Amino acid sequence: MSLFSRDKQRVTVEETRWHTRGAHAPAVLPDIREQSEWDAGRAPGSLHAPLSAPVAGTAPPKAARGRPLVVICRSGNRSQRAVGPLRARGVEAADVEGGMRQWAAAGHSVVGRGGDEGSAA
């Protein structure tokens, strides 16, 4: 059984937390922003996987292989672009509506480079 229905390519921040929270979460949260954006602030537990990787056909990070992906970026534009190529390669993937901006606006934790409080901008 798939985590996301075939026609569901976007998920809310709350759905994202549900699917990716905890050690036994069913999905992985790859963050496809650039290094400087990742360093500034990210969702706890997310994996860094810059947009160039899924678009170029590079395999997801090892920890994400064979698992559903909930892709996140700053606003949802880049993550939405990444989902198509991932799905075309048979990866179960959806993107987060509103990205890290919506994540932070919902009051969820954002961590920075050193583990301190980060910024979603």
Short mmCIF file of C-alpha atoms in Angstrom, two decimals:
data_model
loop_
_atom_site.label_atom_id
_atom_site.label_comp_id
_atom_site.label_asym_id
_atom_site.label_seq_id
_atom_site.Cartn_x
_atom_site.Cartn_y
_atom_site.Cartn_z
CA MET A 1 0.00 0.00 0.00
CA SER A 2 1.29 3.44 -0.88
CA LEU A 3 1.61 6.25 1.61
CA PHE A 4 0.36 8.81 -0.94
CA SER A 5 -2.42 8.23 -3.44
CA ARG A 6 -1.34 8.35 -7.08
CA ASP A 7 -2.95 11.76 -7.61
CA LYS A 8 -1.75 13.28 -4.31
CA GLN A 9 1.51 15.05 -5.05
CA ARG A 10 1.34 17.68 -2.29
CA VAL A 11 0.93 17.30 1.47
CA THR A 12 0.32 19.81 4.23
CA VAL A 13 2.82 20.61 6.97
CA GLU A 14 0.70 18.62 9.44
CA GLU A 15 0.64 15.60 7.12
CA THR A 16 4.40 15.98 6.75
CA ARG A 17 4.91 15.83 10.51
CA TRP A 18 2.66 12.79 10.73
CA HIS A 19 4.56 10.91 7.98
CA THR A 20 8.12 11.86 9.00
CA ARG A 21 8.20 12.19 12.80
CA GLY A 22 9.99 9.67 14.97
CA ALA A 23 12.55 6.92 14.56
CA HIS A 24 10.05 4.59 12.87
CA ALA A 25 8.43 7.15 10.58
CA PRO A 26 7.17 5.70 7.30
CA ALA A 27 8.63 8.53 5.16
CA VAL A 28 11.82 10.57 4.90
CA LEU A 29 12.00 14.38 4.66
CA PRO A 30 14.64 15.42 2.09
CA ASP A 31 15.30 19.18 2.06
CA ILE A 32 16.32 20.20 -1.47
CA ARG A 33 17.49 23.74 -0.73
CA GLU A 34 21.05 24.91 -1.26
CA GLN A 35 23.69 24.48 1.44
CA SER A 36 23.42 28.04 2.77
CA GLU A 37 19.63 27.72 3.14
CA TRP A 38 20.00 24.30 4.81
CA ASP A 39 22.59 25.70 7.22
CA ALA A 40 20.33 28.65 8.13
CA GLY A 41 17.45 26.45 9.25
CA ARG A 42 15.77 23.14 8.56
CA ALA A 43 13.15 20.81 9.97
CA PRO A 44 14.56 18.45 12.59
CA GLY A 45 15.32 15.05 11.10
CA SER A 46 15.37 16.23 7.50
CA LEU A 47 18.11 15.12 5.08
CA HIS A 48 20.01 17.52 2.84
CA ALA A 49 19.51 16.62 -0.85
CA PRO A 50 19.91 19.70 -3.12
CA LEU A 51 17.44 20.01 -6.02
CA SER A 52 20.12 19.25 -8.60
CA ALA A 53 20.27 15.62 -7.38
CA PRO A 54 16.70 14.44 -8.08
CA VAL A 55 16.45 16.50 -11.27
CA ALA A 56 19.71 14.95 -12.56
CA GLY A 57 18.49 11.47 -11.71
CA THR A 58 20.87 10.97 -8.79
CA ALA A 59 19.63 8.42 -6.27
CA PRO A 60 18.16 9.76 -3.03
CA PRO A 61 20.43 9.74 0.05
CA LYS A 62 21.07 6.23 1.35
CA ALA A 63 18.76 6.72 4.36
CA ALA A 64 15.90 7.58 1.99
CA ARG A 65 16.20 4.74 -0.51
CA GLY A 66 13.19 2.49 -0.75
CA ARG A 67 11.06 4.75 1.44
CA PRO A 68 8.44 7.37 0.57
CA LEU A 69 9.82 10.91 0.32
CA VAL A 70 8.18 14.11 1.52
CA VAL A 71 10.28 16.75 -0.26
CA ILE A 72 10.63 20.24 1.24
CA CYS A 73 12.21 23.54 0.16
CA ARG A 74 11.71 27.18 1.19
CA SER A 75 8.29 27.87 -0.33
CA GLY A 76 7.19 24.70 -2.15
CA ASN A 77 8.22 25.68 -5.68
CA ARG A 78 11.47 23.70 -5.96
CA SER A 79 10.10 20.71 -4.08
CA GLN A 80 7.11 20.60 -6.41
CA ARG A 81 9.52 20.53 -9.40
CA ALA A 82 11.49 17.67 -7.83
CA VAL A 83 8.49 15.37 -7.31
CA GLY A 84 7.86 14.76 -11.03
CA PRO A 85 11.31 13.34 -11.84
CA LEU A 86 11.28 11.28 -8.64
CA ARG A 87 7.88 9.77 -9.43
CA ALA A 88 8.96 9.12 -13.02
CA ARG A 89 11.73 6.90 -11.59
CA GLY A 90 9.24 5.01 -9.43
CA VAL A 91 9.95 6.82 -6.16
CA GLU A 92 6.91 7.44 -3.98
CA ALA A 93 7.12 11.20 -3.38
CA ALA A 94 5.09 14.24 -2.46
CA ASP A 95 6.08 17.82 -1.70
CA VAL A 96 5.24 20.03 1.24
CA GLU A 97 2.77 22.82 0.47
CA GLY A 98 4.32 26.13 1.50
CA GLY A 99 7.69 24.56 2.33
CA MET A 100 9.79 25.69 5.27
CA ARG A 101 7.99 29.02 5.38
CA GLN A 102 4.72 27.23 6.16
CA TRP A 103 6.54 24.83 8.51
CA ALA A 104 7.84 27.73 10.61
CA ALA A 105 4.55 29.67 10.38
CA ALA A 106 2.78 26.63 11.87
CA GLY A 107 5.09 26.91 14.88
CA HIS A 108 7.20 23.83 14.20
CA SER A 109 10.83 23.68 15.26
CA VAL A 110 13.54 24.94 12.89
CA VAL A 111 17.16 24.09 13.68
CA GLY A 112 20.27 25.83 12.37
CA ARG A 113 23.75 24.68 11.49
CA GLY A 114 24.97 24.12 15.04
CA GLY A 115 21.69 22.68 16.28
CA ASP A 116 20.55 26.06 17.56
CA GLU A 117 17.31 27.75 16.55
CA GLY A 118 17.36 28.46 12.83
CA SER A 119 15.44 30.51 10.30
CA ALA A 120 13.15 29.14 7.58
CA ALA A 121 13.77 32.12 5.27
#
